[in-house]
Amino acid sequence: MLDDARPRHRTRIGADVVCEALLLQGADVFFSYPGGVILPLYDVLGDYPQLRHVLVRHEQGGAHAADGYARVTGQVGVCMGTSGPGATNLVTGIGTALLDSIPMVAITGNVPSALIGKDAFQEIDINGITLPMTKHNYLVRDANDLPRVLAEAFHIARTGRPGPVHVDITKDALQQATTAPHPTHEEVVAGLPGFRPNLDANGRQLKLHSEAWDELVAFAEKGQIPVGHTLLGIGAINETHPLSYVYMGMHGWKHVNRAIQSADLLLAIGMRFDDRVTGNVRTYAPYARIVHVDIDPAEIGKNVAVEVPIVGDAKRVLAALLPMIEAVDPATRADYFAELAAWRRDSEGSSWHGSGAWRDGLLSADYVIERIGELTEHEATYVADVGQNQMWLARYAGFRHPNTHVSSGGLGTMGFSVPAAMGAALGAPGRETWAITGDGGFLRQQEAGNDPAVAGDHLRRQLPLGPSAGPRLRQARRRVRHPGVPGTDARRGRRCDPRRPGGRRTGPRLVRDRRGAERLPDDAGRQGPVRLDREVGRGGRMIADGSSNGAVPADAVVTPPAHAAPPARALPGGGETRRHTLIAIVLDKPGVLNRVSSLMRARNFNIDSLAVSRTDQPDTSRMTITLHGDDVAVEQAAKQLYRLIDVLKVQDVTADAVVAQELALVKIRATDSNRAEILKLVELSKGRIVDLAGEAVIVEVTGPEAEIDGFVALVRGYGIKEIVRTGSVVMSRGSSSIEEAVKR
């Protein structure tokens, strides 16, 4: 692909390196909006015809489009923005990708290096802003660093638990001449000692998109185990499969939630037990023992304590477990499946917040979504916005294939659907793409005014769905969009068309009955995207079903299994708080201290002390962190620390036999009358005088924290002018060494 670039009759600059890196990484589509400091990139873009640049209307839309592209392809999505507001506009899209584990590389420009930190025009510390919402981020000031940094960024984004990586490049680095070569994969891995791929042990470093759906079905069929899925697990199993019990959680189906609450064993594969699935974790699945499989060790035990943790790739774990279980004859579980079937009939047969209203002549959301699924033969890509429309799509579309459901599950970003659908359409051009959105989400989407040519003929429809919202939806209409259509009069929600008298274009009246819904496919033969507005009947609100645990009704009778319930689960924040000491070996990279302290702040820990010192290894440092928390919460904090790319090793030594020492410098107020007494106290405390002045004595004291506290209490009566303490530094007793473990 890189060989297809046009020959250059000029000097290779940093902007060329960016284009070359995209092609080398297989990222031949990127979404961007130009700005001053990234113009050097646009100047050379014509020399790389294999790169497809998608001009978005807003950088947030570009980030969502890259997200949608990544979700349907399994490749890294790429978005770009200029400095200042262009960069900050990407932030919501980056956060969306982080919480849903979507591989993305976000590239921003920054002011020239000489202006960094001087509050120059459109300068902002975007590196600091994106730090807590990326797997890693970089600030590049030298074009010679670009080949390595970009190769590392793509490797980190797609490897292990996927996620976004941010690369900020100064304008002078984009303009700087460079001959730096692109590294090999082996060189990239060698340059990331804190992030080495390890297929046998460290689950955070395995490949993207496990693609474990075949193994999942084989495992479920052999063990005759019903399968439920979370919002982001939709499509992992064909929903028409006899063992598919579909969408769980707060907005999910009653029958799957009742099955979970009555289960004696849960196998949780790749889920994170978020609050929309569990409700009150203290009463979640009270009779079940839980086996949790996840690629990220930090997810295991984070929200729900489990009996059997398995760190690894879902595909490989299921393949390994399959021969370990015995084949189960469905007849032996007939009574259980009969009970589940009865629950399902009750769940699907009852009206649920407006569902089934089409039977009374109203256009209900469930009917519209079901018809979309049927009319597309369940072969399209369906992209949800956030809110009621998102839950209607998840419940009623009837998904058959993996990677055909796209939804902002973690951050819940309103305005996500249309730009994400644009990216999804480009990523899967062989499928029709539908964006399902509510009126609020639609009004937030700058990409709704984009040219249809951006997404080709594949972004077929946008379908705002929501309960009646007064005049705005009474003006709802159906229209066909095509290139060259003039702009929108946002005040009236109408489309300006100077080709018609009065500059207005009218549309058919709102369709609100079942027969009208049958006309949904009328536009299927038209070229370009189509927007369809439909108002659903009143009362179609998608809210929780009144229970703290998913959609299980409060009065539901759940038959407990025969076995005894497992012991009460330990929850983060629920145990006794005590002091903990963590040791972390880190790389001497810019921002590593900020990353560690930011993570602790995000976990709501107040660091008592943090001591940083060099080690015997070049380019590595040792951090000793003391903090207060319960055992489960601190264990999770240590796992979160290990996620950081520049952290090589983390060890909690709270319960170990250690040597702990601290150094303090104390400046004590001294006079001629008490100087001798102070010197005697220093001698008895095994301190050392480091400075004698006319009215003060500076003393160095070392020892355990308690001895330092005792000395400070002794001299406080004389008057302490100033004191500085390093915090504890800790070393385990015996022959074991955390630094030698890192060397190995």
XYZ file of C-alpha atoms in Angstrom:
744
model
C 0.000 0.000 0.000
C 2.794 2.417 0.844
C 4.363 1.678 -2.554
C 1.288 3.119 -4.226
C 2.091 6.615 -2.978
C 3.107 9.091 -5.661
C 6.861 9.738 -6.043
C 7.956 12.852 -4.159
C 10.237 15.475 -5.665
C 10.712 17.176 -2.332
C 12.069 16.589 1.131
C 10.272 14.052 3.323
C 8.744 15.795 6.334
C 6.872 14.783 9.456
C 3.506 15.075 7.696
C 4.720 12.449 5.198
C 5.572 10.142 8.092
C 1.978 10.372 9.373
C 0.566 9.411 5.954
C 3.088 6.585 5.554
C 2.288 5.242 9.025
C -1.452 5.160 8.308
C -0.885 3.125 5.156
C 1.558 0.781 6.870
C -1.007 0.144 9.614
C -3.795 -0.556 7.135
C -5.688 2.603 8.129
C -6.557 3.823 4.654
C -9.652 5.753 5.828
C -9.546 8.576 8.344
C -12.031 11.207 9.505
C -10.883 14.767 10.014
C -11.593 18.473 9.888
C -8.711 20.760 8.839
C -7.200 23.554 10.885
C -4.150 25.764 10.978
C -1.555 23.578 12.671
C -2.418 20.410 10.719
C -2.357 22.094 7.313
C 1.108 20.593 6.617
C -0.624 17.213 6.601
C -3.224 18.398 4.102
C -0.484 19.880 1.923
C 1.043 16.426 1.341
C -2.164 14.401 1.354
C -2.421 14.491 -2.436
C 0.768 12.438 -2.667
C -1.008 9.503 -0.995
C -3.961 8.569 -3.217
C -4.567 5.362 -1.284
C -5.575 7.379 1.779
C -9.254 8.264 1.902
C -9.885 11.464 3.810
C -13.472 11.916 5.030
C -14.244 15.562 5.711
C -16.588 15.763 8.684
C -18.567 18.766 9.901
C -17.367 18.551 13.488
C -14.463 16.752 15.119
C -16.739 14.896 17.540
C -18.544 13.464 14.526
C -15.168 12.391 13.149
C -14.341 10.550 16.360
C -17.715 8.768 16.355
C -17.282 7.874 12.683
C -13.874 6.348 13.420
C -15.517 4.485 16.303
C -18.271 3.072 14.069
C -15.723 2.096 11.432
C -13.680 0.215 14.037
C -16.694 -1.608 15.490
C -17.789 -3.171 12.221
C -14.323 -3.880 10.773
C -12.243 -4.815 13.820
C -9.579 -2.417 12.540
C -8.234 0.704 14.231
C -10.344 3.776 13.511
C -8.486 7.032 12.907
C -9.672 10.596 13.489
C -7.826 13.913 13.410
C -8.303 17.479 14.570
C -6.391 20.693 14.854
C -5.168 22.324 18.060
C -7.274 23.963 20.750
C -11.030 23.617 20.158
C -10.482 21.164 17.317
C -8.693 18.850 19.718
C -11.129 19.293 22.587
C -14.025 18.501 20.231
C -12.596 14.982 19.911
C -12.748 14.327 23.650
C -16.312 12.955 23.869
C -15.627 10.553 20.999
C -12.405 9.379 22.638
C -14.219 8.796 25.930
C -16.932 6.839 24.116
C -14.284 4.591 22.567
C -12.535 4.051 25.904
C -15.600 2.862 27.812
C -16.609 0.492 25.006
C -13.040 -0.773 24.365
C -12.889 0.423 20.754
C -9.474 0.634 19.035
C -8.883 4.195 17.903
C -5.941 6.475 17.198
C -6.789 10.163 17.584
C -4.216 12.505 16.047
C -4.175 16.206 16.870
C -1.955 19.085 15.915
C -0.494 21.481 18.436
C 1.225 24.847 18.338
C 4.958 24.967 17.489
C 7.255 23.566 20.170
C 8.618 26.985 21.105
C 5.100 28.113 22.068
C 4.156 25.091 24.179
C 3.183 26.253 27.662
C 2.942 29.929 26.698
C -0.829 30.129 26.199
C -0.424 30.663 22.490
C -3.424 31.046 20.182
C -5.464 27.830 20.208
C -3.087 26.132 22.633
C -4.568 23.773 25.204
C -3.049 20.948 27.226
C -4.901 18.296 25.249
C -2.349 15.732 26.396
C -3.420 16.317 29.987
C -7.104 16.353 29.055
C -7.002 12.986 27.276
C -4.749 11.306 29.845
C -7.557 9.673 31.893
C -9.575 8.621 28.835
C -6.945 6.876 26.724
C -4.874 3.730 27.008
C -1.860 5.946 26.371
C -1.042 9.315 24.858
C 1.970 11.082 23.357
C 3.226 14.600 22.706
C 5.622 14.581 19.731
C 7.956 17.550 19.217
C 10.518 15.890 16.936
C 9.662 14.419 13.542
C 12.292 11.723 14.063
C 10.117 10.289 16.845
C 6.996 10.040 14.700
C 7.613 6.608 13.079
C 8.132 4.966 16.474
C 5.306 6.799 18.235
C 2.712 6.095 15.551
C 3.674 2.425 15.330
C 3.394 2.134 19.116
C 0.057 3.948 19.111
C -1.535 1.477 16.688
C 0.000 -1.496 18.510
C -1.367 -0.333 21.872
C -4.791 0.557 20.466
C -5.420 -2.833 18.880
C -3.585 -5.112 21.316
C -4.995 -6.602 24.506
C -8.151 -4.860 25.619
C -8.615 -2.432 22.727
C -8.957 1.272 23.336
C -8.107 4.767 22.133
C -4.596 6.232 21.934
C -3.989 9.940 21.428
C -0.998 11.361 19.524
C -0.459 15.139 19.738
C 2.041 16.519 17.184
C 3.449 20.040 17.157
C 3.257 21.985 13.910
C 7.030 22.248 13.559
C 7.324 18.454 13.904
C 4.907 18.062 10.979
C 7.039 20.464 8.929
C 10.449 19.139 10.001
C 12.549 17.160 7.502
C 13.260 13.596 8.595
C 14.759 10.378 7.311
C 13.734 8.290 10.333
C 12.632 4.789 9.234
C 9.463 3.053 10.354
C 10.169 0.374 12.978
C 9.477 -3.311 12.545
C 6.904 -5.044 14.717
C 9.709 -6.628 16.738
C 11.235 -3.207 17.357
C 7.886 -1.826 18.476
C 7.404 -4.655 20.967
C 10.954 -4.254 22.270
C 10.301 -0.552 22.827
C 7.283 -1.259 25.027
C 8.633 -3.373 27.897
C 5.498 -2.659 29.926
C 3.258 -3.970 27.153
C 4.700 -7.198 25.787
C 2.317 -9.587 24.016
C 2.028 -12.771 26.031
C -0.458 -15.311 24.755
C -0.146 -17.622 27.739
C -0.357 -15.362 30.750
C -1.047 -11.655 30.537
C -4.562 -11.331 29.176
C -4.391 -7.580 28.685
C -2.124 -8.078 25.664
C -4.042 -10.278 23.261
C -5.504 -9.530 19.875
C -8.528 -7.410 19.109
C -11.976 -8.880 18.462
C -11.838 -12.350 19.871
C -14.410 -13.533 17.285
C -15.458 -16.254 19.706
C -19.040 -16.608 18.495
C -18.547 -20.105 17.041
C -16.862 -21.309 20.224
C -19.639 -19.710 22.291
C -22.373 -21.557 20.401
C -20.457 -24.846 20.521
C -19.926 -24.489 24.272
C -23.577 -23.591 24.918
C -24.878 -26.457 22.781
C -22.612 -29.063 24.356
C -23.572 -28.035 27.880
C -27.167 -27.059 27.008
C -26.598 -23.687 28.656
C -28.913 -20.738 27.919
C -27.106 -17.588 26.729
C -28.002 -14.009 27.626
C -26.076 -10.985 26.465
C -25.395 -7.411 27.480
C -26.006 -4.391 25.258
C -22.526 -4.626 23.734
C -22.793 -8.411 23.435
C -25.674 -8.220 20.981
C -24.913 -10.313 17.901
C -22.608 -12.773 19.629
C -25.290 -15.430 19.151
C -28.116 -15.538 16.630
C -31.222 -14.470 18.529
C -33.279 -17.193 16.819
C -31.047 -19.899 18.326
C -32.973 -22.043 20.842
C -30.411 -21.269 23.549
C -30.459 -17.496 22.996
C -32.304 -15.747 25.819
C -31.388 -12.290 24.438
C -30.811 -8.957 26.104
C -30.350 -8.746 29.884
C -30.292 -5.910 32.369
C -32.272 -2.855 33.361
C -33.879 -2.404 29.945
C -33.633 -6.048 28.934
C -36.173 -8.852 28.992
C -37.723 -10.137 32.202
C -37.157 -13.792 31.401
C -33.375 -13.542 31.031
C -33.092 -11.525 34.238
C -35.199 -14.059 36.123
C -32.977 -16.840 34.777
C -29.906 -15.020 36.090
C -31.450 -14.413 39.500
C -32.336 -18.100 39.882
C -29.119 -19.556 38.434
C -26.699 -21.666 40.466
C -23.788 -20.959 38.069
C -22.995 -17.960 35.868
C -20.295 -18.008 33.204
C -19.583 -14.362 32.450
C -17.519 -14.025 29.284
C -16.126 -10.610 28.442
C -18.663 -8.615 30.464
C -17.856 -6.079 33.148
C -20.944 -6.359 35.398
C -21.844 -2.697 35.010
C -24.708 -1.178 36.968
C -27.184 -1.431 34.051
C -26.761 -5.208 34.174
C -26.527 -5.882 37.900
C -28.547 -3.207 39.656
C -27.735 -3.673 43.336
C -24.659 -5.915 43.292
C -25.401 -7.148 46.808
C -28.517 -8.922 45.575
C -27.348 -9.775 42.070
C -27.508 -13.506 41.248
C -27.657 -14.394 44.959
C -27.602 -18.184 44.446
C -24.909 -18.307 41.784
C -21.258 -19.076 41.779
C -19.588 -16.976 39.096
C -16.869 -17.849 36.587
C -15.570 -14.628 35.029
C -13.522 -14.689 31.809
C -11.986 -11.401 30.706
C -9.017 -10.207 28.724
C -8.388 -7.424 31.262
C -7.359 -8.552 34.768
C -8.552 -5.242 36.196
C -12.157 -6.077 35.280
C -12.257 -9.271 37.331
C -13.619 -8.542 40.782
C -14.022 -4.829 40.049
C -17.797 -4.731 40.498
C -18.804 -8.262 41.497
C -16.621 -10.717 43.390
C -16.294 -14.025 41.565
C -15.423 -17.557 42.588
C -13.388 -18.501 39.493
C -11.416 -15.772 37.693
C -9.968 -16.586 34.250
C -7.778 -14.010 32.514
C -7.559 -14.593 28.782
C -8.956 -14.221 25.308
C -12.568 -15.446 25.097
C -11.980 -17.519 21.971
C -8.993 -19.354 23.411
C -10.584 -19.831 26.828
C -13.810 -21.278 25.399
C -11.823 -23.549 23.098
C -9.859 -24.805 26.109
C -12.975 -25.294 28.258
C -15.002 -27.086 25.590
C -13.324 -30.529 25.963
C -13.501 -30.199 29.755
C -17.284 -30.277 29.957
C -19.516 -33.258 29.376
C -22.144 -33.264 26.648
C -25.608 -32.815 28.151
C -28.709 -34.495 26.763
C -31.396 -31.788 26.344
C -33.970 -34.216 27.721
C -32.257 -34.155 31.123
C -32.919 -30.425 31.374
C -36.456 -30.488 30.021
C -38.035 -29.235 33.246
C -35.594 -26.330 33.476
C -36.134 -25.294 29.856
C -39.886 -25.587 30.312
C -39.703 -23.151 33.210
C -37.555 -20.754 31.143
C -39.990 -21.047 28.234
C -42.902 -20.141 30.489
C -41.047 -17.094 31.753
C -40.258 -16.121 28.166
C -43.872 -16.414 27.021
C -44.963 -14.231 29.900
C -42.205 -11.705 29.210
C -42.704 -11.413 25.467
C -46.483 -11.614 25.605
C -47.053 -8.752 28.010
C -47.145 -5.082 27.048
C -43.952 -3.364 28.055
C -44.025 0.436 28.254
C -46.032 0.937 25.094
C -45.025 -2.174 23.195
C -47.839 -3.792 21.248
C -49.725 -0.499 20.843
C -49.843 -1.145 17.099
C -52.644 -3.594 17.836
C -54.756 -0.551 18.772
C -53.914 1.297 15.565
C -50.962 3.251 16.965
C -47.524 3.236 15.431
C -45.527 1.742 18.296
C -41.778 1.705 18.477
C -41.483 -2.046 18.851
C -43.416 -2.579 15.626
C -41.326 -0.077 13.663
C -38.059 -1.657 14.815
C -39.311 -5.185 14.135
C -40.335 -4.141 10.624
C -36.928 -2.590 9.970
C -35.323 -5.884 10.926
C -37.712 -7.882 8.762
C -37.514 -5.610 5.722
C -33.721 -5.689 5.785
C -33.778 -9.455 6.362
C -31.664 -8.814 9.484
C -28.620 -8.351 7.250
C -27.990 -4.619 7.774
C -25.829 -2.723 10.227
C -27.980 -1.038 12.871
C -26.598 1.942 14.764
C -28.382 3.299 17.828
C -28.233 6.694 19.416
C -28.819 7.031 23.168
C -32.078 6.911 25.048
C -35.325 5.102 24.384
C -34.453 4.494 20.738
C -31.344 2.616 21.859
C -33.339 0.199 23.995
C -36.041 -0.318 21.380
C -33.372 -1.297 18.862
C -31.657 -3.657 21.305
C -34.907 -5.423 22.199
C -36.843 -5.638 18.963
C -34.566 -5.630 15.893
C -33.748 -9.351 16.076
C -29.997 -9.600 15.477
C -28.543 -12.499 13.564
C -24.873 -11.665 13.032
C -21.869 -10.317 14.977
C -20.762 -6.703 14.560
C -24.100 -5.577 13.127
C -25.217 -3.755 16.278
C -23.408 -0.492 17.063
C -24.257 1.409 20.241
C -22.592 3.706 22.755
C -22.963 1.448 25.754
C -20.593 2.841 28.370
C -20.577 6.628 27.984
C -24.081 6.822 26.506
C -23.250 9.583 24.041
C -26.265 11.355 22.588
C -25.569 12.330 18.988
C -23.534 9.177 18.384
C -25.706 7.418 15.814
C -25.428 9.292 12.517
C -21.637 9.855 12.488
C -21.046 6.315 13.786
C -23.346 5.005 11.062
C -21.343 6.954 8.511
C -18.172 5.220 9.660
C -19.910 1.852 9.841
C -21.197 2.268 6.290
C -17.692 2.940 5.029
C -16.373 -0.035 6.989
C -19.036 -2.462 5.740
C -20.061 -1.177 2.290
C -21.686 -4.482 1.406
C -24.408 -3.981 4.022
C -27.160 -1.414 4.297
C -26.693 0.820 7.334
C -29.513 2.177 9.512
C -29.143 4.898 12.140
C -31.865 4.833 14.801
C -32.111 8.036 16.823
C -34.446 10.157 18.892
C -35.205 13.797 18.246
C -32.746 14.922 20.934
C -29.933 12.824 19.532
C -30.687 13.903 15.987
C -30.524 17.603 16.853
C -27.042 17.099 18.316
C -25.581 15.641 15.143
C -23.683 18.009 12.877
C -23.103 15.125 10.490
C -26.837 15.018 9.780
C -26.234 17.929 7.434
C -23.345 16.225 5.673
C -23.345 15.345 2.008
C -24.612 11.836 1.273
C -21.541 11.250 -0.856
C -19.484 11.059 2.312
C -20.947 7.665 3.155
C -21.709 6.645 -0.399
C -25.022 4.928 -0.995
C -24.726 2.742 2.097
C -26.033 4.987 4.852
C -29.625 4.387 3.909
C -31.821 5.785 6.635
C -31.948 7.855 9.763
C -35.009 7.088 11.814
C -35.769 9.485 14.695
C -37.983 7.675 17.179
C -39.457 9.045 20.355
C -42.720 9.717 22.159
C -44.599 12.842 21.150
C -42.556 15.910 21.971
C -45.036 18.615 21.017
C -44.569 20.968 18.085
C -41.143 19.694 17.100
C -42.390 16.235 16.266
C -45.687 17.451 14.866
C -43.543 19.055 12.171
C -41.886 15.693 11.522
C -41.829 14.760 7.863
C -40.367 12.326 5.458
C -37.820 13.509 2.923
C -35.174 12.155 0.606
C -31.734 13.762 0.804
C -29.359 14.007 -2.111
C -26.196 16.006 -3.000
C -26.758 19.686 -3.438
C -29.779 20.035 -1.146
C -29.730 23.500 0.468
C -29.536 24.054 4.208
C -32.037 23.696 7.040
C -34.069 26.403 8.714
C -33.318 25.226 12.258
C -35.903 27.572 13.782
C -38.795 25.775 12.077
C -37.207 22.407 11.434
C -37.969 22.756 7.715
C -35.817 22.301 4.676
C -35.101 25.421 2.561
C -35.427 24.768 -1.180
C -35.232 27.844 -3.434
C -36.381 25.704 -6.330
C -39.885 25.689 -4.868
C -42.207 28.678 -4.339
C -41.506 30.395 -1.067
C -38.238 28.532 -0.599
C -39.979 25.729 1.314
C -40.310 22.052 0.553
C -43.244 20.240 2.068
C -43.444 16.536 2.728
C -46.075 13.899 3.328
C -48.037 14.161 6.520
C -46.890 12.166 9.512
C -47.603 8.451 9.268
C -48.871 7.092 12.548
C -50.781 3.864 11.906
C -49.761 0.283 11.233
C -50.631 0.444 7.579
C -48.438 3.503 7.192
C -45.526 1.573 8.666
C -45.802 -0.900 5.791
C -44.552 1.861 3.490
C -41.154 2.046 5.242
C -39.295 0.263 2.429
C -40.641 2.527 -0.355
C -37.344 4.412 -0.595
C -35.157 1.317 -0.781
C -34.495 1.803 -4.501
C -33.443 5.420 -4.230
C -29.793 6.439 -4.362
C -28.109 8.054 -1.377
C -29.081 8.306 2.292
C -32.717 8.625 3.280
C -34.171 10.181 6.400
C -37.455 8.893 7.778
C -39.219 10.610 10.689
C -41.882 8.709 12.616
C -43.834 9.741 15.711
C -44.791 6.810 17.888
C -47.861 6.530 20.064
C -47.924 8.205 23.440
C -46.799 6.115 26.369
C -43.946 4.449 24.519
C -41.357 5.212 27.127
C -38.459 2.883 27.745
C -37.749 2.936 31.465
C -36.515 0.425 33.996
C -38.925 -2.227 35.113
C -39.070 -1.142 38.726
C -36.515 -3.528 40.207
C -33.037 -2.933 41.505
C -31.852 -5.955 39.585
C -32.306 -5.421 35.874
C -35.887 -5.838 34.721
C -36.938 -8.421 37.305
C -40.244 -7.220 38.752
C -40.249 -6.688 42.480
C -42.989 -9.248 43.025
C -41.440 -11.929 40.818
C -41.228 -15.355 42.421
C -37.788 -16.787 41.754
C -37.301 -20.401 42.723
C -33.930 -20.794 44.459
C -31.700 -23.596 43.243
C -31.212 -26.685 45.383
C -27.621 -25.949 46.352
C -26.597 -23.632 49.159
C -25.990 -20.005 48.270
C -22.326 -18.979 48.029
C -20.898 -16.933 50.893
C -21.481 -13.188 50.858
C -19.300 -11.498 48.275
C -16.680 -8.953 49.271
C -17.375 -5.629 47.563
C -14.974 -2.727 46.962
C -15.480 -0.170 49.685
C -17.247 -2.620 51.940
C -14.326 -3.857 54.055
C -12.225 -2.449 56.839
C -10.050 0.479 55.815
C -6.373 0.204 56.601
C -3.075 1.554 55.352
C -1.581 -0.114 52.273
C 1.825 0.155 50.654
C 2.288 -0.387 46.919
C 5.567 -0.597 45.033
C 5.552 0.229 41.313
C 8.475 -0.019 38.880
C 7.921 2.481 36.070
C 9.677 3.739 32.972
C 11.200 7.213 33.116
C 8.789 8.654 30.546
C 7.150 12.086 30.486
C 3.861 12.127 32.343
C 4.203 8.805 34.168
C 3.822 10.416 37.608
C 0.796 12.317 36.368
C -0.732 9.092 35.043
C -0.299 7.316 38.370
C -1.694 10.156 40.472
C -4.568 10.710 38.010
C -5.546 7.053 38.219
C -5.544 7.150 42.010
C -7.691 10.261 41.962
C -10.143 8.564 39.594
C -10.401 5.628 42.032
C -11.117 8.117 44.850
C -7.899 7.405 46.759
C -6.029 10.083 48.636
C -2.314 9.243 48.477
C -0.703 9.578 51.914
C 2.804 9.637 50.489
C 4.516 8.943 47.189
C 8.291 8.500 47.047
C 10.109 8.245 43.706
C 13.692 7.018 43.382
C 15.984 5.677 40.662
C 16.739 1.988 40.338
C 19.827 0.105 39.222
C 18.249 -0.246 35.789
C 18.663 2.669 33.363
C 15.476 4.550 32.456
C 13.406 3.038 35.273
C 12.251 4.397 38.600
C 10.674 2.968 41.703
C 7.549 4.430 43.302
C 6.476 3.695 46.852
C 2.830 4.658 47.353
C 1.061 4.621 50.694
C -2.708 5.054 50.879
C -5.735 4.071 52.911
C -8.486 1.772 51.652
C -10.100 -1.612 52.072
C -8.330 -4.665 50.676
C -10.639 -5.183 47.683
C -10.509 -1.537 46.597
C -6.710 -1.379 46.856
C -6.380 -4.634 44.926
C -8.418 -3.044 42.146
C -6.252 0.075 42.259
C -3.148 -2.072 41.799
C -4.737 -3.804 38.791
C -5.635 -0.432 37.323
C -2.042 0.739 37.776
C -0.819 -2.288 35.883
C -2.927 -1.176 32.921
C -0.666 1.839 32.406
C 1.781 1.333 29.549
C 4.750 2.796 31.434
C 4.193 0.689 34.566
C 6.340 -2.453 34.491
C 5.453 -4.049 37.816
C 3.103 -3.441 40.754
C 3.252 -5.189 44.100
C 1.198 -4.712 47.261
C 3.604 -5.334 50.165
C 1.179 -4.452 52.950
C 1.150 -7.986 54.355
C 4.826 -8.735 53.576
C 7.827 -8.565 55.872
C 9.491 -5.319 54.786
C 12.061 -2.753 55.781
C 10.421 0.692 55.723
C 12.427 3.862 56.102
C 11.730 7.562 55.768
C 13.945 10.638 55.699
C 12.975 13.985 57.180
C 14.670 17.374 57.266
C 13.504 19.477 60.218
C 14.403 23.139 60.698
C 14.089 23.864 64.428
C 13.966 27.337 65.974
C 17.102 27.661 68.186
C 18.406 30.221 70.676
C 21.543 30.430 72.729
C 19.670 29.092 75.735
C 18.190 25.931 74.115
C 20.697 25.093 71.390
C 22.627 22.587 73.524
C 19.394 20.877 74.570
C 18.320 20.517 70.937
C 21.665 19.044 69.955
C 21.380 16.488 72.774
C 17.901 15.417 71.548
C 19.269 15.028 68.036
C 22.067 12.804 69.313
C 19.671 10.636 71.314
C 17.395 10.282 68.285
C 20.352 9.235 66.100
C 19.793 12.239 63.897
C 22.408 14.318 62.109
C 22.995 18.058 62.163
C 23.264 19.264 58.568
C 23.233 23.020 59.184
C 23.731 25.376 62.104
C 22.518 28.956 61.722
C 22.111 31.791 64.128
C 18.462 31.151 64.901
C 17.852 27.651 63.512
C 19.184 24.113 63.362
C 18.509 21.805 60.409
C 18.384 18.154 61.401
C 18.296 15.051 59.203
C 16.434 12.117 60.717
C 15.940 8.708 59.141
C 14.028 5.688 60.325
C 10.572 4.126 60.333
C 7.664 6.515 60.116
C 6.826 6.079 63.805
C 10.341 7.166 64.852
C 10.122 10.242 62.644
C 6.767 11.085 64.218
C 8.291 10.675 67.681
C 11.197 13.006 66.942
C 8.911 15.661 65.483
C 6.759 15.502 68.620
C 9.863 15.970 70.832
C 11.103 19.106 69.081
C 7.738 20.677 68.372
C 7.884 22.544 71.671
C 10.987 24.448 70.528
C 9.203 25.610 67.379
C 9.473 24.014 63.968
C 10.153 26.565 61.249
C 10.008 24.075 58.371
C 9.793 20.327 57.779
C 10.014 18.092 54.728
C 9.461 14.335 54.702
C 10.143 11.988 51.800
C 7.466 9.478 52.660
C 8.269 5.825 53.246
C 10.498 3.818 50.961
C 9.991 0.081 51.347
C 11.954 -3.054 50.504
C 10.892 -6.646 51.078
C 13.017 -8.712 53.440
C 14.738 -11.860 52.219
C 16.184 -12.689 48.822
C 13.176 -11.834 46.624
C 13.441 -8.673 44.548
C 10.764 -6.832 42.590
C 13.451 -5.227 40.405
C 14.983 -8.594 39.479
C 11.508 -9.808 38.549
C 11.271 -6.880 36.126
C 14.681 -7.707 34.621
C 13.532 -11.252 33.894
